[in-house]
PDB file of C-alpha atoms in Angstrom:
ATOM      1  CA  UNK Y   1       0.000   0.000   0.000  1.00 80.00           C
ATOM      2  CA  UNK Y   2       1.334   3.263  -0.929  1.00 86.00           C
ATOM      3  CA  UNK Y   3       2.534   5.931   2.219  1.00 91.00           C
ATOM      4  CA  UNK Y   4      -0.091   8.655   0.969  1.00 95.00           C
ATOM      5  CA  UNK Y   5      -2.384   7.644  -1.849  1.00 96.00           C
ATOM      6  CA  UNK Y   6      -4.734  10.365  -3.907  1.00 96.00           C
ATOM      7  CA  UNK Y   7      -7.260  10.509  -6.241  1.00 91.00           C
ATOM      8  CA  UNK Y   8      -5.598   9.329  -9.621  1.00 83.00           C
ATOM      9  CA  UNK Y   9      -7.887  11.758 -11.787  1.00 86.00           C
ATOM     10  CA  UNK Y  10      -7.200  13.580 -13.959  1.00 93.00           C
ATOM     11  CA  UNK Y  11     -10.562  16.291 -13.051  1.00 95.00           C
ATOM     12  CA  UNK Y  12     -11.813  18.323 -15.738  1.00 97.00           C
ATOM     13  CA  UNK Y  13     -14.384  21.015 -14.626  1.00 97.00           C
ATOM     14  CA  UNK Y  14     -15.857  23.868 -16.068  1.00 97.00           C
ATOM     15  CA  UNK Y  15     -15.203  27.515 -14.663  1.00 98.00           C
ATOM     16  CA  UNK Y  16     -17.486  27.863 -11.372  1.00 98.00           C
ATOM     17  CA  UNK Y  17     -17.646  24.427 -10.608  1.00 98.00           C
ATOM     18  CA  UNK Y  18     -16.480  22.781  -7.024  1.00 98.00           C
ATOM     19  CA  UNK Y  19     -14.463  19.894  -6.864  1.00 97.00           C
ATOM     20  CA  UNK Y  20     -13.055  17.937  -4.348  1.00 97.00           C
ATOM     21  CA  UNK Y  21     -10.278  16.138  -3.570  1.00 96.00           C
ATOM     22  CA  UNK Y  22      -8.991  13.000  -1.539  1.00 96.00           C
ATOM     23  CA  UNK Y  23      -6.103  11.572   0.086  1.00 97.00           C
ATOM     24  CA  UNK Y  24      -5.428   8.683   2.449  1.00 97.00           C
ATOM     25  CA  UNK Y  25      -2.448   8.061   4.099  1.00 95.00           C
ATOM     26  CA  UNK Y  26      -0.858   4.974   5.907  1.00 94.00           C
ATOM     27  CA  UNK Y  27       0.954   5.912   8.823  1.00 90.00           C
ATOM     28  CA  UNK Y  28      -0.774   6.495  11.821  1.00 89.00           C
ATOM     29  CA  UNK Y  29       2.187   7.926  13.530  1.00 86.00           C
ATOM     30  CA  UNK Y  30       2.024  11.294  10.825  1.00 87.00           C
ATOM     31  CA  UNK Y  31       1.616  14.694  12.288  1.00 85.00           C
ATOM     32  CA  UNK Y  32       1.696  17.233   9.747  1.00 89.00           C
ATOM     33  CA  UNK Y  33      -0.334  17.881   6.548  1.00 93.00           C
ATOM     34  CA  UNK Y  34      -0.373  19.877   3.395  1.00 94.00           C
ATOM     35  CA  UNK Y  35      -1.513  20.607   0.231  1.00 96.00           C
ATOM     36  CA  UNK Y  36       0.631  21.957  -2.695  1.00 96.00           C
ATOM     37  CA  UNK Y  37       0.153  22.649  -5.646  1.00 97.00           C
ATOM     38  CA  UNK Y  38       2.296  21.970  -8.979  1.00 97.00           C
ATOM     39  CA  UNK Y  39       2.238  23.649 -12.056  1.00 96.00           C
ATOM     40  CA  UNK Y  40       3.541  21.695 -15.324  1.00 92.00           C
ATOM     41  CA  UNK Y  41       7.706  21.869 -14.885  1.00 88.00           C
ATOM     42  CA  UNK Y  42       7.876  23.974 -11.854  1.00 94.00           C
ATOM     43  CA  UNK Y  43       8.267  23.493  -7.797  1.00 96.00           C
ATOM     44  CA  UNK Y  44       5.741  22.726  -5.654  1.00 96.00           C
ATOM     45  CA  UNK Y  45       4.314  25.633  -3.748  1.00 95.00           C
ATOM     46  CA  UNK Y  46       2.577  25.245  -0.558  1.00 93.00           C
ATOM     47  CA  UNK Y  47      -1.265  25.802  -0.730  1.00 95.00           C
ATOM     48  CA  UNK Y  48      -1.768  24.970   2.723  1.00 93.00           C
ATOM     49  CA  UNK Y  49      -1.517  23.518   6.212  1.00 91.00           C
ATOM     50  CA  UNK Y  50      -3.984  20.994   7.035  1.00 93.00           C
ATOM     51  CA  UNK Y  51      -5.525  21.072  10.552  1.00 87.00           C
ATOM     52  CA  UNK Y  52      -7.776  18.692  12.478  1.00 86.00           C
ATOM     53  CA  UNK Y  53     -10.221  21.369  13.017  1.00 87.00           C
ATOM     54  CA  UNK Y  54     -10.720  22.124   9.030  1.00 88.00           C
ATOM     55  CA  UNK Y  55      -9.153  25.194   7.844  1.00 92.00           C
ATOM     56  CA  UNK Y  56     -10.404  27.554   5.236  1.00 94.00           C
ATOM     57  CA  UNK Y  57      -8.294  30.191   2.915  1.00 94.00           C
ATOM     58  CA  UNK Y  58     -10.462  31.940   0.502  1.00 96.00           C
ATOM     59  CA  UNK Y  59     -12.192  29.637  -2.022  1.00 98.00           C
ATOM     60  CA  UNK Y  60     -10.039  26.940  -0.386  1.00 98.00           C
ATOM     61  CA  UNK Y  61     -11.082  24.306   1.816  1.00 97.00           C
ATOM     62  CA  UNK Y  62      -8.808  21.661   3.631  1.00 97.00           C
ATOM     63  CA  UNK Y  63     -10.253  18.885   6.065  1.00 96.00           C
ATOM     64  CA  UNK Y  64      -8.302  16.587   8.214  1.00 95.00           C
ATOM     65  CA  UNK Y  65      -9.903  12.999   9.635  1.00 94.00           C
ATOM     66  CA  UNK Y  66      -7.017  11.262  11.811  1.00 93.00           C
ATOM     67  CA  UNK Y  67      -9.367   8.363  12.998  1.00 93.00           C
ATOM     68  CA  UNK Y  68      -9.505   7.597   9.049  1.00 94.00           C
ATOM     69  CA  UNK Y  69      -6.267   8.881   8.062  1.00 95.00           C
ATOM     70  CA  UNK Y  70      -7.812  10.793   5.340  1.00 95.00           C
ATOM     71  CA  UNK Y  71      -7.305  14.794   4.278  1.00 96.00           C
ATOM     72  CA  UNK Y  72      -9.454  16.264   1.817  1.00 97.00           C
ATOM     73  CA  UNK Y  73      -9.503  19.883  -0.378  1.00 97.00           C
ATOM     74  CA  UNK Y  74     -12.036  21.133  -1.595  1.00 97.00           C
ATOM     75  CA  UNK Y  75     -11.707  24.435  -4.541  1.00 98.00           C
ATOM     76  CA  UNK Y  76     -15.061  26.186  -4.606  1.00 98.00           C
ATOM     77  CA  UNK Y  77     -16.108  28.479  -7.925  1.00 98.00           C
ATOM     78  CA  UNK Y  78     -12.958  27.028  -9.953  1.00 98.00           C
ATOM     79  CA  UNK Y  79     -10.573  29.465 -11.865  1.00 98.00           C
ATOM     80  CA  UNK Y  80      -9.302  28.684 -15.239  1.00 98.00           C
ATOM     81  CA  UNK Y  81      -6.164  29.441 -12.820  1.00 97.00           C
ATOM     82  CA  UNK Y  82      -6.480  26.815 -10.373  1.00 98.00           C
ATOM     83  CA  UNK Y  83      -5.324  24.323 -13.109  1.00 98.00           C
ATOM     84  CA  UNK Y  84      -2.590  22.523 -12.082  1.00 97.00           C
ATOM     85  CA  UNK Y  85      -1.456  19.240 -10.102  1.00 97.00           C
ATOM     86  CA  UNK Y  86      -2.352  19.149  -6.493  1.00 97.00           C
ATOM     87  CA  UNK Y  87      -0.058  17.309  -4.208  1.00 97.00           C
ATOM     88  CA  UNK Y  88      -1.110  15.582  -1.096  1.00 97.00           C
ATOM     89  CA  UNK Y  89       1.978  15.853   1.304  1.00 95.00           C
ATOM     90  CA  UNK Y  90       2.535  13.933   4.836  1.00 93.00           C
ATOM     91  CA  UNK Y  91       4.837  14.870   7.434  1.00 88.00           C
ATOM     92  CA  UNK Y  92       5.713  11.535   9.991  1.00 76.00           C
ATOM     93  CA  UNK Y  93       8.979  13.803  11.547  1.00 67.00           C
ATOM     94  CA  UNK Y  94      10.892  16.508  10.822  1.00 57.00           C
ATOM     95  CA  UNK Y  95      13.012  14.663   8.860  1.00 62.00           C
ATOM     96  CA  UNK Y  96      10.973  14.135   5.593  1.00 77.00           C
ATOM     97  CA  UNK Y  97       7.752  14.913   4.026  1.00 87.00           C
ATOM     98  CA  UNK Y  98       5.823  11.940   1.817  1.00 92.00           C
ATOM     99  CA  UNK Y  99       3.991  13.128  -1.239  1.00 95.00           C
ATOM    100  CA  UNK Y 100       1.076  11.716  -3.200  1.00 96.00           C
ATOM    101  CA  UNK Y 101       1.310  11.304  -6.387  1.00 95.00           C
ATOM    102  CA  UNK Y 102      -0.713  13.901  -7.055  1.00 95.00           C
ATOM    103  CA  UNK Y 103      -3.967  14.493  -9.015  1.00 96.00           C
ATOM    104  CA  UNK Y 104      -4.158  16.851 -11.959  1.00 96.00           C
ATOM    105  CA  UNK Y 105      -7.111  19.549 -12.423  1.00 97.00           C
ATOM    106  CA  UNK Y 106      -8.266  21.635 -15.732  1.00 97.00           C
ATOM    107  CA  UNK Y 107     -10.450  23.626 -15.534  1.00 98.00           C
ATOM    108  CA  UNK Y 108     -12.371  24.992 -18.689  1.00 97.00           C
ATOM    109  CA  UNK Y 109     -14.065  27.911 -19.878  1.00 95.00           C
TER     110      UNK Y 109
ATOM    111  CA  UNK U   1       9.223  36.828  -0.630  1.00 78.00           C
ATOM    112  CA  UNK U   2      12.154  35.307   0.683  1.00 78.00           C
ATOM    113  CA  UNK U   3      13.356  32.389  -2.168  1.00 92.00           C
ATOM    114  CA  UNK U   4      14.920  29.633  -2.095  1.00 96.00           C
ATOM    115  CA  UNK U   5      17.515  29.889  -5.206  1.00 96.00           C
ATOM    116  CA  UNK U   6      19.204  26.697  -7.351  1.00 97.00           C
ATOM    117  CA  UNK U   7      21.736  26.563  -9.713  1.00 97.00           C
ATOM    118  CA  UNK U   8      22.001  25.588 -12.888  1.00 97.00           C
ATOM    119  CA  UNK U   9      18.246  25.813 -13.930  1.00 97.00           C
ATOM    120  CA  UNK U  10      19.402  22.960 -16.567  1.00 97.00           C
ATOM    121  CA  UNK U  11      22.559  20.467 -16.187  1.00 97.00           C
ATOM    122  CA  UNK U  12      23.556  18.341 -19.079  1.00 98.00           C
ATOM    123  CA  UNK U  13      26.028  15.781 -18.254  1.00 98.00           C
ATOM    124  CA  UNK U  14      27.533  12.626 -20.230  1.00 97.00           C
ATOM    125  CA  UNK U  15      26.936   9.406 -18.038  1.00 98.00           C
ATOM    126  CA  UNK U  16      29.700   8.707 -15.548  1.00 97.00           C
ATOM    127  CA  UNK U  17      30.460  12.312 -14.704  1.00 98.00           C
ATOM    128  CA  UNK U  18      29.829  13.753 -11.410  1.00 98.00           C
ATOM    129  CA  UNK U  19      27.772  16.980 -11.338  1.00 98.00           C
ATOM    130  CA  UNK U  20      27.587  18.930  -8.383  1.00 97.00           C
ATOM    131  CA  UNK U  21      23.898  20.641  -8.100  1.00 98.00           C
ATOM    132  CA  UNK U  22      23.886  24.177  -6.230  1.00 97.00           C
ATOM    133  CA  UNK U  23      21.222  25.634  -3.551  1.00 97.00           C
ATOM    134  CA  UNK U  24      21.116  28.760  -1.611  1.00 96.00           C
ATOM    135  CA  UNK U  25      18.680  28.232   0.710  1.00 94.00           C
ATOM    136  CA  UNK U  26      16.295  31.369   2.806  1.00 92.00           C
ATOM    137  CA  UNK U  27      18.833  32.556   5.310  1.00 87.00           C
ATOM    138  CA  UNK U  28      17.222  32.163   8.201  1.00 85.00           C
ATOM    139  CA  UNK U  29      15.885  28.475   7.625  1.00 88.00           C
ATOM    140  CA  UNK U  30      17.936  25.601   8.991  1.00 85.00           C
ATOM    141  CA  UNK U  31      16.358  22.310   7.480  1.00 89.00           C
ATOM    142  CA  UNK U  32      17.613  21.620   3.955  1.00 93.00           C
ATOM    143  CA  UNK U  33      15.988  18.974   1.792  1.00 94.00           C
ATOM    144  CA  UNK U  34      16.692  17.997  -1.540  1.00 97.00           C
ATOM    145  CA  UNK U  35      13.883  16.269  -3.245  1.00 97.00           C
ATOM    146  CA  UNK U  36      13.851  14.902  -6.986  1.00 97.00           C
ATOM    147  CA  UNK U  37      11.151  14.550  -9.612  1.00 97.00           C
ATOM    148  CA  UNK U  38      11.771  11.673 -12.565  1.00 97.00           C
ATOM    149  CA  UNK U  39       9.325  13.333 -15.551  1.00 94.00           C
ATOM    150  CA  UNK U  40       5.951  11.889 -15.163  1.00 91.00           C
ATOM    151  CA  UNK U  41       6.482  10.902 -11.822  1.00 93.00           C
ATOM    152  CA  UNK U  42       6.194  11.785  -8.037  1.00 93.00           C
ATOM    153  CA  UNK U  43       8.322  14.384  -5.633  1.00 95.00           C
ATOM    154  CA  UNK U  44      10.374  11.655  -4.013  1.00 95.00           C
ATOM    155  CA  UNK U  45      12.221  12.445  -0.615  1.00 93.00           C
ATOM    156  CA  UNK U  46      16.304  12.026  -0.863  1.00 96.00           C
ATOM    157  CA  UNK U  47      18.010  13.660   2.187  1.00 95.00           C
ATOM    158  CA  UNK U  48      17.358  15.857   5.252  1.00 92.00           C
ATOM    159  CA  UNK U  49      20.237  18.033   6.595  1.00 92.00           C
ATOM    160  CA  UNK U  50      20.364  19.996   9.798  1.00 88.00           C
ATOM    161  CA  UNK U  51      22.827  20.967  11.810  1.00 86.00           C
ATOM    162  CA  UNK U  52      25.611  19.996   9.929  1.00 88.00           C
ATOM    163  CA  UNK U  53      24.483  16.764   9.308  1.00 91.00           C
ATOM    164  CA  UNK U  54      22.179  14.162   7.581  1.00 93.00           C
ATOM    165  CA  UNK U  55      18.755  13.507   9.970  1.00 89.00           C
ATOM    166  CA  UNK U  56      17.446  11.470   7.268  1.00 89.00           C
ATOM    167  CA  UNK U  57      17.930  10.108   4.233  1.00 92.00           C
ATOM    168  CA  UNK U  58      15.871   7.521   1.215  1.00 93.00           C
ATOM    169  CA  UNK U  59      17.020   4.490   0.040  1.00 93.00           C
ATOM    170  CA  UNK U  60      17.377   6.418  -3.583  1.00 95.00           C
ATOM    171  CA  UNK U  61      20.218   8.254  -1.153  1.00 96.00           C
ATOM    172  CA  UNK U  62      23.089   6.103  -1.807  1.00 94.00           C
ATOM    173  CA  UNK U  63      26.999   5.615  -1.548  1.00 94.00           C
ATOM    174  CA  UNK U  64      27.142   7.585  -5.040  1.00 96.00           C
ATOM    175  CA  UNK U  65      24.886  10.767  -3.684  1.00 97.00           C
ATOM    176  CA  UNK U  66      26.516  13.367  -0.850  1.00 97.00           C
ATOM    177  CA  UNK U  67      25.188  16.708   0.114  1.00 97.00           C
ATOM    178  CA  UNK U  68      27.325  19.350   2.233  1.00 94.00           C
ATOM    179  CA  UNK U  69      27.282  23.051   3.302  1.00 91.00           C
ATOM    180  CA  UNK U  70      30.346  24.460   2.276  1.00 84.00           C
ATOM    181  CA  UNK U  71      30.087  28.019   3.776  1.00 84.00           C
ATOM    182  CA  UNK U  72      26.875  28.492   5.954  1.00 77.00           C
ATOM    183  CA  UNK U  73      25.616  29.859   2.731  1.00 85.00           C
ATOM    184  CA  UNK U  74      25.448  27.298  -0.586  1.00 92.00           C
ATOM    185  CA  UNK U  75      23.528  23.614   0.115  1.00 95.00           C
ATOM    186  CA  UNK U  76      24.814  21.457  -2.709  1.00 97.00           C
ATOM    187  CA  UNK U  77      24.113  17.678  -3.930  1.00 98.00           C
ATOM    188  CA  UNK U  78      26.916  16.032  -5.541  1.00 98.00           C
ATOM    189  CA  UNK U  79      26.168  13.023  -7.417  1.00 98.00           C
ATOM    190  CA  UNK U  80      29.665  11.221  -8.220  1.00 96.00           C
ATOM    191  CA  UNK U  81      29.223   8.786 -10.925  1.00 95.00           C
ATOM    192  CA  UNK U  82      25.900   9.564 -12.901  1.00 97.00           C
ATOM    193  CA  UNK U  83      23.526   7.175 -14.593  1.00 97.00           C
ATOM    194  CA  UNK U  84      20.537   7.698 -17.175  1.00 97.00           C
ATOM    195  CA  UNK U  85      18.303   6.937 -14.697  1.00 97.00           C
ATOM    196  CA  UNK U  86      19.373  10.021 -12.352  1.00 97.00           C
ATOM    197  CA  UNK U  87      18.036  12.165 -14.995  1.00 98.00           C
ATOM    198  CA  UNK U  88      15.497  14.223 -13.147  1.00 98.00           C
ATOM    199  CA  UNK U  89      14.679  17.620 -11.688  1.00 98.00           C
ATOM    200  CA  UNK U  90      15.987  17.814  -8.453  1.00 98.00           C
ATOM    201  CA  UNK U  91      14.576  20.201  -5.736  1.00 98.00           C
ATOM    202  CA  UNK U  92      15.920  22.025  -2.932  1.00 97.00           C
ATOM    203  CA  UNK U  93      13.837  23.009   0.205  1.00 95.00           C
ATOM    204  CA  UNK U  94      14.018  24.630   3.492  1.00 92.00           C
ATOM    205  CA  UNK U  95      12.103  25.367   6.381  1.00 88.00           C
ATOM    206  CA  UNK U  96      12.154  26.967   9.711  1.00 81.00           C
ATOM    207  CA  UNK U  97      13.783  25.621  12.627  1.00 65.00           C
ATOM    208  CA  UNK U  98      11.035  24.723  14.702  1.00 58.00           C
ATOM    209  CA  UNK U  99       7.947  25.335  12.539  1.00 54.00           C
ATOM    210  CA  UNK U 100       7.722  21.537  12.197  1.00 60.00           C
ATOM    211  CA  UNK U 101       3.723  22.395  11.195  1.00 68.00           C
ATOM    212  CA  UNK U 102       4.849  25.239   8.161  1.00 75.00           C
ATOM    213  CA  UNK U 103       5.470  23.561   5.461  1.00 83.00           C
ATOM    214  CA  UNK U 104       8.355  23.574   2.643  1.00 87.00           C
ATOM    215  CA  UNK U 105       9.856  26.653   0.532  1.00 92.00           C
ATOM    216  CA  UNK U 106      11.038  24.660  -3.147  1.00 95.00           C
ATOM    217  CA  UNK U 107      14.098  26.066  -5.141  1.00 97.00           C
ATOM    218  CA  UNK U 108      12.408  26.455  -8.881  1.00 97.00           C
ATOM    219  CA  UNK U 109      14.806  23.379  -9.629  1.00 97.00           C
ATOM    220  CA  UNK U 110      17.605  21.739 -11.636  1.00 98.00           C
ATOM    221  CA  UNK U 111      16.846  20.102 -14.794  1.00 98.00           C
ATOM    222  CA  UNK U 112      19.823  17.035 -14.824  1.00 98.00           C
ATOM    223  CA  UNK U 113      19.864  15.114 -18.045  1.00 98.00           C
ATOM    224  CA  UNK U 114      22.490  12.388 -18.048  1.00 98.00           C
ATOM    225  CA  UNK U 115      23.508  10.971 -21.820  1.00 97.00           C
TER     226      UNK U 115
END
């Protein structure tokens, strides 16, 4: 079983739409939690912290579920701009963080 | 916005060769990272550095990889004896020293191609 496992995708949603997406990771011993995102050839840049409580930024919405070891985002009104790859990222120490393999969003006019 | 800055954006090396991959990381972070990316593929973890030292590293970390900080500045990767299949773009990353929770600042990356 992979460490952190995502939604394989790809998405493809019009301009407006919500989508949502879903990772599940194996470790129970994690403690830290992210979402980045990845545009074609570049770094990944940090979207956001996950939290158990649920944290919101703008049109962005990230949920945490420790007793199911699963971490959700979810993009509300979609931007032609929000296209990219989304990375699901898991911290089990400071030592390394474990990334999904990612699941890829267009969105269309 | 504070960056994290790599060098060469694109390396080009003939199999065999060692290359020596170049990362300044934000001055006030103290955990370095390098990470690579195969095309098509996942962000895959190689080494953690802190202190001075490796806290961690993969099993893709091996005898032919190193990583030091020359000068309290640079963060570099030397790989000694490359293969086709280290052809990749390879990452650098930093963090904060205690903001175990904030996540990772990425270098825009180094484009290796081994022929």
């Amino acid at each position: 079983r992979k460490e952190v496992e995502q939604d394989p995708g790809p998405f493809n949603v019009p301009e407006g739409a919500t989508v949502a997406f879903n990772c599940t990771y194996s470790n129970s011993a994690s403690q830290s939690f992210f979402w980045y995102r990845q545009d074609c050839r570049k770094e990944p840049k940090l979207l956001m912290s996950v939290y158990s409580s649920g944290n919101e930024d703008g049109r962005f919405t990230a949920q945490l579920n420790r007793a199911s070891q699963y971490i959700s985002l979810l993009i509300r009104d979609s931007k032609l701009s929000d296209s990219a790859t989304y990375l699901c990222v898991v911290n089990t120490n400071a030592g390394k963080s474990t990334f999904g393999d990612g699941t890829t969003l267009t969105v269309k006019p | 916005e504070p960056e994290v800055t790599q060098t060469p954006s694109h390396q080009v090396t003939q199999m065999g060769q060692e290359v020596i991959l170049r990362c300044v990381p934000i001055s006030n972070h103290l955990y370095f990272y390098w990470y690579r990316q195969i095309l098509g593929q996942k962000v895959e973890f190689l080494v953690s550095f802190y202190n001075n030292e490796i806290s961690e590293k993969s099993e893709i970390f091996d005898d032919q990889f190193s990583v030091e900080r020359p000068d309290g500045s640079n963060f570099t990767l030397k790989i000694r004896s490359t293969k086709l299949e280290d052809s990749a773009m390879y990452f650098c990353a930093s963090r904060e020293q205690g903001a175990f929770n904030y996540g990772y600042t990425f270098g825009s990356g180094t484009r290796l191609t081994v022929v």
